[in-house]
């Protein structure tokens, strides 16, 4: 913990705005964000931290919710499930009843199990787990529980959207799958194979690679392999360094493929990919900067507050999450987690992108999804590269639903 | 197939040579002070960031020389005002000192350049395909990387084996007190070797920075493997480091290309493991998936079979 405190101090000196309300006042509604704030995956955690800070300050500026101000406490889990559980224990001991995490499905599995166990054993002290980015489908299927709510489309839903687009794409013959060797990467690979064989039996899957998570420093050998397979398209769920390191050697070797990705639009990837990605790098997301003709007010306000090159407004789903949370709390006239969870279940909400719904059967948010391609002719660019994404297709919320095996026990 | 073999070899050699550039400095420092310099890979990272920053001001070619010099100066400072004082208290404090230094450098880099990768592009003069074989093109900067590291090996070898300076360094490594008795300033020799070692790491960083990716965790990513190279090659042995780096580079590259699992091999041998067997999961791991583990397996084997490494002269 010492290191985290130090880092907070450093961050505090550099960017006081980055740390949300530090008011220790009694009676604030506390949310614990448990994310990597140091180590290899820290860039993802810190981006979330800024988004949390922005939205919470916005809610507080509007008077908070039900007379309470919101306070977010940031905890560094170094992307380790073990550390996360220790932090979770501490958080619960401090009486915090809202927990949020998203970076790393492995961590999400640990947290959702621990939250469920705690809630079963401690009635009256229930904790809600708000997941905004861990997209292993299992979390809303066999491992689902009443206290876990996911605000990002899961890997299967995104793959469904991607393969529906691929089903209509022309000139596609050989597809190569390359993913990270852990629950999420495997889920992407399995979904891609199953859906492609169903929707496009004529497409040949020429490779199905799993590489170590965030450990590869040189992807040239993998690229040589993709090249040798004769693939014309690559599907990957890679994120952060694994995403940007993959594309660079591809460019050097003269690999001419289309990249179908989950995360090519954030965390340094656009910078690393550069102009070579124009027309070839595609992503499936819940939003991108050019999804609407004009920038969203939150995008403008956020980027006015955080002005670094890396500080893009990126998590639309956090906007949805906080808006829905406030809405349910107001509707329930209470900030009590049990009442909020009950109200959140099955909740419908209107956003500027379209209607969204928190599925009652598995607590997965249904929201519109966009397929977009990297372009150098955009109104709003990312990471000040002059490059951005343009929409190829939008899938409405109701069309993104996938079957679920979830069976959850609900509190009486 | 031939295409894959040729390019895997080339990729493996380039990666191996990069590892060598990093480990050559480390192995010298190790044999000199008997301490693993945990901050060595951090110097590699500093080299990458410095060359990016200096390169923005004066262009890539001057930066190729200036960045290693700057980092070499930092290395000299670290030895003179840090390590030399800690040295009196024995090896463990030295180890902790370099360990802490690695953290410190990482945090400084994060403060200075941010946590995301920086846009460290291949310089325009090197950013073209050198040749195209079959359908794969080979980038010129990789050939440049090879040239630099081989040039470095030759130069280092000549200096150590053929010059008076090399003679004194070699002597100071094994018999420091005798060398001091003969009137040489041994602490200064140590400082210079340390500075040269860090400068070499920085040179690797300049080249590796754009070839790989310049991020604050590039040191942590390459650090462990460099230690593996040094131990396998034999402490203090340049030749050993070269052989070990190339072997590891090529082995790792080829392992990635092998989509074969123990299961397949056993099947060929007529042994079938069923899906219900406890060994199924283990046996079905492909060599490609296990590729990053190979250097560490080698390390363990080497320490068991031949603790002094391939060309090492003394036991660890």
XYZ file of C-alpha atoms in Angstrom:
728
model
C 0.000 0.000 0.000
C 2.886 2.267 0.733
C 3.774 2.440 -2.916
C 0.249 3.387 -3.820
C 0.232 6.226 -1.328
C 3.514 7.491 -2.709
C 2.190 7.335 -6.208
C -0.954 9.167 -5.238
C 1.204 11.875 -3.741
C 3.234 12.154 -6.895
C 0.125 12.177 -9.031
C -1.417 14.679 -6.696
C 1.448 17.074 -7.154
C 1.469 16.708 -10.904
C -2.223 16.795 -11.575
C -4.363 17.719 -8.589
C -7.414 17.411 -10.774
C -6.679 13.770 -11.448
C -7.480 12.756 -7.917
C -11.138 13.004 -7.191
C -12.619 14.605 -4.148
C -10.398 13.852 -1.215
C -12.992 15.096 1.213
C -13.085 12.771 4.156
C -16.493 14.073 5.164
C -18.839 11.613 6.788
C -21.849 10.610 4.837
C -20.314 10.509 1.387
C -21.246 7.622 -0.862
C -17.952 5.780 -1.289
C -17.010 3.828 -4.390
C -13.799 1.795 -4.422
C -12.025 1.514 -7.760
C -9.613 -1.427 -7.740
C -7.309 -1.264 -10.765
C -3.633 -1.511 -11.731
C -2.076 1.891 -11.070
C 1.485 0.613 -11.348
C 3.247 -1.959 -13.518
C 2.646 -2.980 -17.106
C -1.120 -2.516 -17.197
C -1.086 0.776 -15.300
C -1.929 2.881 -18.336
C -5.348 1.205 -18.458
C -5.987 1.719 -14.744
C -4.923 5.340 -14.830
C -7.145 6.099 -17.808
C -10.081 4.671 -15.825
C -9.041 6.676 -12.801
C -9.337 9.901 -14.760
C -12.744 8.957 -16.139
C -13.983 8.096 -12.647
C -12.678 11.396 -11.344
C -14.403 13.309 -14.105
C -17.829 11.690 -13.777
C -17.910 11.742 -10.003
C -16.995 15.418 -9.899
C -19.713 16.069 -12.443
C -22.312 14.304 -10.310
C -21.122 16.111 -7.195
C -21.191 19.482 -8.938
C -24.843 18.797 -9.699
C -25.492 18.216 -6.003
C -24.640 14.547 -5.642
C -27.327 11.927 -5.408
C -30.091 11.728 -2.811
C -28.310 14.390 -0.802
C -25.021 12.497 -0.703
C -21.820 13.390 -2.485
C -19.906 10.576 -4.147
C -16.319 9.883 -3.246
C -14.095 7.469 -5.212
C -11.175 5.775 -3.545
C -8.509 4.380 -5.827
C -6.649 1.200 -4.970
C -3.695 -0.255 -6.855
C -4.083 -4.008 -7.360
C -1.060 -4.342 -9.701
C -3.478 -6.411 -11.823
C -3.062 -9.284 -9.365
C -6.137 -11.247 -8.229
C -4.503 -11.912 -4.847
C -3.798 -8.239 -4.199
C -7.321 -7.390 -5.321
C -8.816 -9.744 -2.749
C -6.744 -8.210 0.028
C -7.873 -4.763 -1.080
C -11.482 -5.899 -1.337
C -11.350 -7.167 2.231
C -9.992 -3.844 3.418
C -12.586 -1.945 1.401
C -15.410 -3.988 2.896
C -13.980 -3.560 6.386
C -14.093 0.191 5.852
C -17.783 -0.087 5.102
C -17.528 0.736 1.394
C -20.396 -0.943 -0.454
C -19.728 -0.062 -4.072
C -16.786 -1.690 -5.811
C -15.732 -1.127 -9.401
C -13.135 -2.936 -11.497
C -12.641 -3.684 -15.172
C -9.038 -4.265 -16.187
C -8.410 -8.001 -16.420
C -11.012 -10.741 -16.410
C -8.858 -12.835 -14.088
C -9.180 -10.149 -11.430
C -12.897 -9.829 -12.167
C -13.414 -13.542 -11.488
C -11.714 -13.219 -8.124
C -13.714 -10.149 -7.145
C -17.104 -11.440 -8.236
C -16.598 -14.674 -6.264
C -15.467 -12.801 -3.161
C -18.337 -10.298 -3.363
C -20.878 -13.089 -3.690
C -19.430 -14.955 -0.711
C -19.360 -11.824 1.411
C -22.932 -10.881 0.560
C -24.243 -14.349 1.372
C -22.550 -14.334 4.745
C -23.229 -10.739 5.710
C -26.836 -9.787 5.038
C -27.365 -6.083 5.547
C -23.813 -5.312 4.445
C -24.088 -6.246 0.780
C -21.607 -4.943 -1.770
C -22.332 -4.191 -5.432
C -19.703 -4.921 -8.060
C -19.768 -2.586 -11.064
C -17.751 -4.094 -13.885
C -17.117 -1.754 -16.783
C -14.454 -3.580 -18.808
C -13.798 -7.216 -17.876
C -15.504 -8.978 -20.751
C -14.997 -12.699 -20.192
C -18.462 -14.063 -21.099
C -18.364 -16.449 -18.121
C -18.958 -13.521 -15.757
C -22.538 -13.184 -16.979
C -23.031 -16.861 -17.704
C -21.932 -19.754 -15.520
C -20.238 -17.438 -13.023
C -22.962 -14.797 -12.883
C -24.419 -13.526 -9.631
C -26.937 -10.932 -8.544
C -24.348 -8.417 -7.341
C -22.279 -8.220 -10.514
C -23.354 -5.738 -13.192
C -21.444 -5.440 -16.440
C -21.560 -2.227 -18.462
C -19.323 -3.349 -21.332
C -20.464 -5.759 -24.031
C -18.884 -9.162 -23.387
C -16.381 -10.820 -25.726
C -19.098 -12.940 -27.351
C -21.362 -9.984 -28.039
C -18.513 -8.055 -29.607
C -17.492 -11.088 -31.650
C -21.096 -11.541 -32.778
C -21.076 -7.945 -34.021
C -17.679 -8.367 -35.657
C -18.567 -11.634 -37.404
C -21.885 -10.206 -38.607
C -19.824 -7.529 -40.296
C -17.325 -10.098 -41.593
C -20.189 -12.213 -42.952
C -20.885 -9.474 -45.457
C -17.278 -8.502 -46.128
C -15.923 -9.359 -49.544
C -12.527 -10.723 -50.482
C -12.104 -12.474 -47.176
C -10.680 -15.989 -47.463
C -8.205 -16.777 -44.741
C -8.468 -15.575 -41.176
C -5.815 -15.819 -38.484
C -6.697 -15.663 -34.785
C -4.089 -14.377 -32.367
C -4.983 -13.784 -28.744
C -3.588 -13.521 -25.261
C -3.239 -16.741 -23.319
C -5.782 -16.181 -20.518
C -9.521 -16.414 -19.991
C -10.471 -13.402 -22.116
C -8.126 -14.179 -25.025
C -9.305 -17.772 -25.088
C -12.929 -16.638 -25.034
C -12.279 -14.434 -28.060
C -10.607 -17.285 -29.954
C -13.366 -19.780 -29.172
C -16.115 -17.318 -30.104
C -14.395 -16.300 -33.333
C -13.975 -19.888 -34.449
C -17.534 -20.923 -33.571
C -19.206 -17.893 -35.142
C -17.085 -17.773 -38.284
C -17.651 -21.449 -39.034
C -21.383 -20.838 -38.711
C -21.687 -17.564 -40.600
C -18.973 -17.959 -43.203
C -18.162 -21.653 -43.703
C -16.191 -20.638 -46.816
C -13.625 -18.773 -44.721
C -10.648 -20.813 -43.669
C -9.195 -20.268 -40.194
C -5.489 -20.632 -40.922
C -4.139 -20.044 -37.452
C -5.250 -19.973 -33.846
C -2.488 -18.557 -31.713
C -2.357 -17.935 -27.982
C 0.644 -15.953 -26.776
C 1.652 -15.060 -23.210
C -0.174 -12.107 -21.692
C 1.823 -8.846 -21.755
C 5.149 -10.692 -21.865
C 6.125 -10.675 -25.535
C 8.572 -7.907 -26.435
C 9.031 -8.816 -30.082
C 6.140 -10.067 -32.154
C 8.235 -10.607 -35.317
C 8.146 -14.413 -34.960
C 4.354 -14.348 -34.711
C 4.136 -12.057 -37.698
C 6.355 -14.394 -39.745
C 3.948 -17.158 -38.851
C 0.884 -15.137 -39.839
C 2.626 -14.284 -43.072
C 3.442 -17.927 -43.762
C -0.175 -18.891 -43.187
C -1.296 -16.675 -46.081
C -3.966 -14.970 -43.969
C -5.725 -11.901 -45.339
C -7.348 -10.913 -42.059
C -6.389 -11.174 -38.410
C -8.803 -11.193 -35.494
C -7.384 -10.249 -32.111
C -8.655 -9.292 -28.688
C -5.208 -8.027 -27.670
C -5.030 -4.877 -25.598
C -2.434 -2.406 -24.394
C 1.167 -3.329 -25.316
C 0.167 -6.649 -26.844
C -1.982 -4.739 -29.320
C 0.497 -2.139 -30.465
C 3.512 -4.451 -30.510
C 1.650 -6.804 -32.806
C 0.962 -4.313 -35.580
C 4.414 -2.738 -35.801
C 6.422 -5.780 -36.991
C 3.530 -6.592 -39.320
C 4.123 -3.321 -41.078
C 7.891 -3.967 -41.312
C 7.489 -7.408 -42.840
C 5.094 -6.104 -45.458
C 2.183 -8.034 -43.964
C -0.928 -6.861 -45.770
C -3.910 -7.871 -43.710
C -6.971 -6.273 -42.207
C -6.904 -6.210 -38.435
C -10.185 -6.853 -36.663
C -9.653 -5.764 -33.091
C -11.341 -5.035 -29.786
C -8.920 -2.428 -28.503
C -6.982 -0.706 -31.289
C -8.460 2.693 -30.437
C -7.029 3.387 -26.988
C -4.018 3.218 -24.688
C -1.327 4.204 -27.137
C -2.335 1.856 -29.934
C -3.316 4.566 -32.426
C 0.014 6.318 -31.795
C 1.996 3.131 -32.295
C 0.023 1.969 -35.312
C 0.134 5.314 -37.075
C -0.816 5.936 -40.675
C -0.186 2.348 -41.707
C -3.411 1.414 -39.987
C -5.582 3.657 -42.141
C -8.238 1.528 -43.799
C -6.831 -1.689 -42.312
C -7.390 -1.469 -38.578
C -10.956 -2.016 -37.459
C -12.462 -2.165 -34.006
C -15.702 -3.045 -32.287
C -16.617 -0.650 -29.474
C -19.602 0.841 -27.691
C -18.634 4.283 -28.993
C -15.856 6.153 -30.745
C -15.188 9.853 -31.089
C -16.866 10.115 -34.464
C -19.863 7.955 -33.587
C -21.987 11.091 -33.437
C -21.671 13.967 -35.907
C -20.786 16.375 -33.087
C -18.636 15.768 -29.996
C -20.493 14.875 -26.826
C -20.436 17.605 -24.114
C -18.724 15.170 -21.733
C -16.016 14.485 -24.294
C -15.366 18.215 -24.625
C -15.412 18.883 -20.877
C -13.222 15.858 -20.115
C -10.611 16.784 -22.686
C -10.605 20.336 -21.421
C -9.738 19.046 -17.963
C -7.198 16.405 -18.976
C -4.999 17.826 -21.656
C -2.186 15.297 -22.020
C -1.577 13.616 -25.332
C -2.780 10.330 -23.896
C -5.832 11.784 -22.227
C -8.575 10.872 -24.621
C -12.132 10.559 -23.524
C -12.440 6.847 -24.172
C -14.883 5.096 -21.863
C -18.366 5.932 -23.035
C -19.606 2.996 -20.984
C -18.505 4.745 -17.795
C -20.720 7.670 -18.759
C -23.596 5.225 -19.193
C -22.700 3.481 -15.953
C -22.660 6.613 -13.815
C -25.792 8.040 -15.412
C -27.674 4.798 -14.846
C -26.391 4.533 -11.310
C -27.590 8.026 -10.423
C -30.891 7.392 -12.174
C -31.540 4.166 -10.237
C -30.583 5.752 -6.944
C -32.965 8.608 -7.569
C -35.697 6.218 -8.618
C -35.118 3.991 -5.597
C -34.887 7.123 -3.416
C -32.004 5.353 -1.693
C -28.309 4.731 -2.029
C -28.630 1.355 -0.347
C -26.838 -1.244 -2.490
C -29.610 -3.842 -2.239
C -32.305 -1.416 -3.340
C -30.043 -0.047 -6.057
C -29.202 -3.528 -7.333
C -32.895 -4.427 -7.483
C -33.694 -1.237 -9.365
C -30.752 -1.646 -11.731
C -31.904 -5.119 -12.725
C -33.890 -4.862 -15.929
C -33.522 -1.084 -16.038
C -34.060 0.629 -19.378
C -32.343 3.916 -20.123
C -32.114 6.303 -23.061
C -28.733 7.583 -24.233
C -27.878 9.796 -27.198
C -26.568 6.697 -28.959
C -29.797 4.751 -28.470
C -31.725 2.768 -25.890
C -29.806 0.614 -23.450
C -31.011 -2.041 -21.044
C -29.507 -3.863 -18.072
C -30.597 -7.428 -18.756
C -32.555 -8.812 -15.830
C -31.525 -12.416 -16.446
C -27.731 -12.002 -16.307
C -26.985 -8.331 -15.499
C -25.301 -7.649 -18.818
C -25.900 -4.196 -20.292
C -27.262 -4.204 -23.803
C -26.002 -1.142 -25.631
C -25.417 -0.186 -29.255
C -22.094 -1.347 -30.729
C -20.087 0.210 -33.524
C -17.736 -1.307 -36.053
C -15.295 1.354 -37.173
C -12.169 1.659 -39.282
C -9.105 3.794 -38.746
C -9.071 6.825 -41.024
C -7.066 9.985 -41.570
C -10.131 11.945 -42.596
C -11.910 12.423 -39.310
C -13.409 15.311 -37.402
C -12.157 14.093 -34.011
C -8.806 12.320 -33.836
C -7.373 10.151 -31.080
C -4.139 10.739 -29.163
C -3.510 13.779 -31.369
C -2.382 11.561 -34.206
C -4.626 13.139 -36.837
C -6.115 9.658 -37.074
C -9.455 8.526 -35.820
C -12.182 6.049 -36.534
C -15.158 6.209 -38.860
C -18.256 4.066 -38.437
C -18.774 1.121 -40.780
C -21.846 -0.153 -39.057
C -23.925 0.223 -35.915
C -25.637 -2.638 -34.148
C -28.626 -1.636 -32.025
C -28.681 -2.711 -28.397
C -31.388 -5.342 -28.747
C -29.514 -7.035 -31.589
C -26.398 -7.550 -29.489
C -28.017 -9.945 -27.010
C -26.559 -13.444 -26.849
C -28.091 -16.455 -25.066
C -27.100 -16.869 -21.442
C -26.760 -19.828 -19.094
C -26.976 -17.594 -16.047
C -28.973 -18.807 -13.048
C -28.751 -16.426 -10.139
C -30.181 -16.333 -6.642
C -31.873 -13.076 -5.839
C -32.232 -11.577 -2.366
C -35.783 -11.551 -1.043
C 8.033 -23.046 -45.363
C 11.464 -21.940 -46.542
C 10.273 -18.364 -46.220
C 9.260 -18.963 -42.613
C 12.589 -20.633 -41.825
C 14.669 -17.869 -43.380
C 12.793 -15.051 -41.720
C 12.553 -16.828 -38.399
C 16.336 -17.197 -38.499
C 16.804 -13.536 -39.351
C 14.366 -12.443 -36.641
C 16.010 -14.734 -34.141
C 19.483 -13.420 -34.946
C 18.385 -9.805 -34.632
C 16.659 -10.460 -31.323
C 19.660 -12.428 -30.139
C 22.071 -9.642 -31.081
C 19.936 -7.130 -29.217
C 20.097 -9.367 -26.159
C 23.850 -9.545 -26.617
C 24.245 -5.773 -26.666
C 22.399 -5.640 -23.376
C 24.164 -8.541 -21.753
C 27.702 -7.651 -22.810
C 27.719 -4.643 -20.508
C 26.059 -6.564 -17.733
C 28.482 -9.445 -17.889
C 31.453 -7.067 -17.688
C 30.001 -5.281 -14.687
C 29.082 -8.545 -13.059
C 32.515 -10.017 -13.349
C 34.030 -6.768 -12.120
C 31.947 -6.122 -9.041
C 30.422 -9.520 -8.495
C 26.998 -7.956 -8.354
C 24.054 -8.268 -10.660
C 23.198 -4.765 -11.728
C 19.407 -4.817 -11.589
C 19.315 -1.332 -13.064
C 21.102 -2.455 -16.208
C 17.925 -2.857 -18.229
C 16.819 0.535 -16.915
C 19.868 2.032 -18.606
C 18.685 0.329 -21.770
C 15.355 2.083 -21.313
C 17.015 5.433 -20.604
C 18.958 5.011 -23.834
C 15.702 4.625 -25.737
C 14.081 7.660 -24.123
C 17.183 9.834 -24.384
C 17.673 9.046 -28.044
C 14.040 9.945 -28.663
C 14.411 13.252 -26.856
C 17.842 14.131 -28.213
C 16.796 12.916 -31.650
C 13.954 15.434 -31.671
C 16.501 18.214 -31.226
C 19.443 17.165 -33.352
C 18.266 14.219 -35.420
C 18.778 10.488 -35.116
C 22.435 10.082 -36.084
C 23.898 12.476 -33.508
C 21.476 10.976 -30.962
C 22.862 7.525 -31.683
C 26.152 8.761 -30.238
C 24.926 11.333 -27.717
C 22.317 9.227 -25.927
C 24.745 6.428 -24.968
C 27.300 9.038 -23.893
C 24.755 10.735 -21.655
C 23.661 7.459 -20.134
C 27.334 6.480 -19.754
C 27.856 9.660 -17.734
C 24.903 8.763 -15.540
C 26.423 5.301 -15.160
C 29.741 6.835 -14.099
C 27.903 8.996 -11.578
C 26.011 6.020 -10.214
C 29.227 4.083 -9.713
C 31.247 6.999 -8.306
C 28.692 8.438 -5.905
C 26.467 5.448 -5.279
C 27.832 1.978 -5.736
C 31.344 2.789 -4.558
C 30.015 3.860 -1.174
C 27.597 0.981 -0.897
C 30.344 -1.430 -1.974
C 32.017 -1.226 1.451
C 28.991 -2.807 3.078
C 29.088 -5.928 0.959
C 27.146 -7.445 -1.895
C 23.623 -7.431 -0.510
C 23.426 -3.642 -0.064
C 24.842 -3.271 -3.581
C 22.154 -5.528 -4.939
C 19.454 -3.599 -3.093
C 20.922 -0.336 -4.305
C 20.676 -1.308 -7.982
C 17.238 -2.775 -7.336
C 16.019 0.503 -5.902
C 17.677 2.399 -8.709
C 15.679 0.408 -11.246
C 12.432 1.466 -9.546
C 13.583 5.043 -9.335
C 14.467 5.218 -13.023
C 11.121 3.713 -13.990
C 9.244 6.314 -11.952
C 11.332 9.148 -13.366
C 10.644 7.951 -16.885
C 6.914 7.789 -16.137
C 7.005 11.330 -14.778
C 8.942 12.620 -17.736
C 7.343 10.836 -20.654
C 4.091 9.372 -19.393
C 2.986 5.827 -18.971
C 1.921 5.078 -22.514
C 4.420 4.178 -25.219
C 5.970 7.198 -26.888
C 6.012 7.708 -30.615
C 9.565 6.565 -31.162
C 9.594 6.011 -34.900
C 12.210 4.337 -37.021
C 14.362 7.147 -38.473
C 13.376 7.963 -42.032
C 16.794 7.035 -43.408
C 16.356 3.475 -42.138
C 12.664 3.100 -42.733
C 12.572 1.201 -45.980
C 12.483 -2.475 -46.903
C 16.052 -3.587 -47.545
C 15.102 -6.558 -49.639
C 12.062 -8.652 -50.370
C 12.430 -12.393 -50.388
C 9.459 -14.413 -51.636
C 6.726 -12.125 -50.301
C 8.209 -10.917 -47.033
C 10.192 -7.720 -46.923
C 13.041 -7.209 -44.523
C 13.307 -3.759 -42.949
C 16.605 -1.922 -43.279
C 16.685 -0.963 -39.608
C 16.967 -4.600 -38.606
C 20.018 -4.981 -40.775
C 21.322 -1.816 -39.137
C 20.727 -3.366 -35.723
C 22.754 -6.380 -36.771
C 25.569 -4.243 -38.110
C 25.757 -2.143 -34.946
C 25.783 -5.083 -32.574
C 28.343 -7.045 -34.558
C 30.496 -3.925 -34.851
C 30.171 -3.469 -31.128
C 31.234 -7.033 -30.422
C 34.304 -6.740 -32.601
C 35.307 -3.394 -31.118
C 34.795 -4.603 -27.578
C 36.733 -7.773 -28.235
C 39.645 -5.880 -29.737
C 39.751 -3.375 -26.897
C 39.684 -6.071 -24.241
C 42.114 -8.477 -25.881
C 44.437 -6.350 -27.957
C 44.964 -3.079 -26.139
C 46.727 -1.965 -23.007
C 43.469 -0.678 -21.537
C 41.965 -4.105 -22.025
C 44.939 -5.683 -20.335
C 44.539 -3.475 -17.268
C 40.776 -4.108 -17.133
C 41.256 -7.848 -17.355
C 43.892 -7.750 -14.699
C 41.772 -5.521 -12.467
C 38.910 -7.979 -12.718
C 40.849 -10.850 -11.224
C 43.664 -9.220 -9.255
C 42.534 -5.730 -8.275
C 45.038 -5.274 -5.452
C 48.024 -6.267 -7.571
C 46.943 -3.876 -10.300
C 46.580 -1.110 -7.738
C 50.009 -1.936 -6.409
C 51.407 -1.403 -9.900
C 50.168 2.159 -9.801
C 46.857 1.943 -11.599
C 43.807 3.676 -10.251
C 41.577 0.628 -9.868
C 38.421 2.427 -8.626
C 38.653 4.613 -11.693
C 38.993 1.571 -13.923
C 35.866 0.185 -12.285
C 34.018 3.419 -12.843
C 34.979 3.516 -16.494
C 33.978 -0.073 -17.073
C 30.672 0.598 -15.364
C 30.118 3.675 -17.498
C 31.053 1.797 -20.656
C 28.727 -1.047 -19.706
C 25.784 1.282 -19.190
C 26.607 3.135 -22.399
C 26.479 -0.161 -24.274
C 23.078 -0.892 -22.739
C 21.964 2.572 -23.804
C 23.201 1.950 -27.337
C 21.070 -1.184 -27.378
C 18.243 0.993 -26.086
C 18.599 3.513 -28.895
C 18.211 0.740 -31.436
C 15.794 -1.407 -29.462
C 13.637 1.613 -28.647
C 12.233 1.982 -32.100
C 12.519 -1.665 -33.069
C 10.486 -2.816 -30.098
C 8.479 -0.288 -28.173
C 9.532 2.561 -25.929
C 7.498 2.252 -22.744
C 8.274 2.640 -19.032
C 8.088 -1.108 -18.577
C 10.512 -2.071 -21.343
C 13.192 -2.475 -18.693
C 11.093 -4.865 -16.656
C 10.201 -6.802 -19.793
C 13.784 -7.413 -20.937
C 15.557 -7.419 -17.579
C 15.088 -11.050 -16.555
C 16.048 -12.501 -19.920
C 19.305 -10.580 -19.932
C 20.275 -12.191 -16.641
C 19.505 -15.547 -18.178
C 21.855 -14.787 -21.058
C 24.647 -13.748 -18.728
C 24.359 -16.829 -16.572
C 24.079 -19.256 -19.480
C 26.947 -17.623 -21.349
C 29.163 -17.661 -18.312
C 29.868 -14.712 -16.073
C 32.296 -12.234 -17.513
C 32.575 -14.012 -20.827
C 31.811 -11.904 -23.884
C 31.964 -14.845 -26.254
C 29.683 -16.820 -23.996
C 27.191 -13.968 -23.888
C 27.193 -13.807 -27.678
C 26.567 -17.538 -28.067
C 23.897 -17.569 -25.379
C 22.052 -14.545 -26.794
C 22.003 -15.913 -30.302
C 20.929 -19.342 -29.107
C 18.110 -17.933 -27.003
C 16.996 -15.526 -29.716
C 16.851 -18.201 -32.390
C 15.357 -20.834 -30.126
C 12.572 -18.560 -28.961
C 11.768 -17.442 -32.470
C 11.596 -20.958 -33.845
C 9.622 -22.244 -30.866
C 6.891 -19.753 -31.717
C 6.620 -21.234 -35.194
C 6.147 -24.768 -33.882
C 2.504 -25.650 -33.464
C 3.355 -29.047 -32.051
C 2.405 -30.308 -28.634
C 3.649 -33.198 -26.557
C 0.312 -34.798 -27.368
C 1.107 -34.828 -31.103
C 4.555 -36.260 -30.504
C 3.176 -39.007 -28.304
C 0.547 -39.778 -30.904
C 3.281 -40.288 -33.474
C 4.994 -42.601 -31.054
C 1.772 -44.545 -30.715
C 0.848 -43.362 -27.224
C -2.576 -41.836 -26.857
C -3.629 -39.655 -23.966
C -7.355 -39.360 -23.583
C -9.245 -36.160 -22.903
C -10.148 -37.518 -19.481
C -6.517 -38.047 -18.490
C -5.044 -35.699 -15.926
C -2.086 -35.169 -18.233
C -4.206 -34.080 -21.195
C -4.151 -30.359 -20.452
C -0.430 -30.380 -19.824
C 0.414 -32.465 -22.868
C -1.727 -30.391 -25.199
C 0.255 -27.187 -24.586
C 1.894 -26.283 -27.872
C 5.599 -25.522 -28.034
C 4.618 -22.116 -29.393
C 2.730 -21.369 -26.198
C 5.639 -22.456 -24.056
C 8.177 -20.423 -26.075
C 8.738 -17.678 -23.491
C 9.497 -20.307 -20.872
C 12.377 -21.850 -22.800
C 15.151 -19.463 -21.686
C 14.263 -20.017 -18.059
C 14.202 -23.773 -18.444
C 17.644 -23.479 -20.025
C 18.792 -21.349 -17.110
C 17.749 -23.943 -14.568
C 19.318 -26.767 -16.572
C 22.530 -24.814 -16.999
C 22.792 -24.088 -13.299
C 22.353 -27.779 -12.533
C 24.669 -29.174 -15.181
C 27.307 -26.484 -15.570
C 27.019 -23.684 -13.013
C 29.829 -21.643 -14.536
C 27.986 -21.293 -17.828
C 29.079 -22.087 -21.372
C 32.364 -20.193 -21.478
C 32.572 -19.010 -17.905
C 35.772 -19.463 -15.984
C 34.569 -19.356 -12.420
C 31.776 -20.977 -10.461
C 28.875 -18.758 -9.530
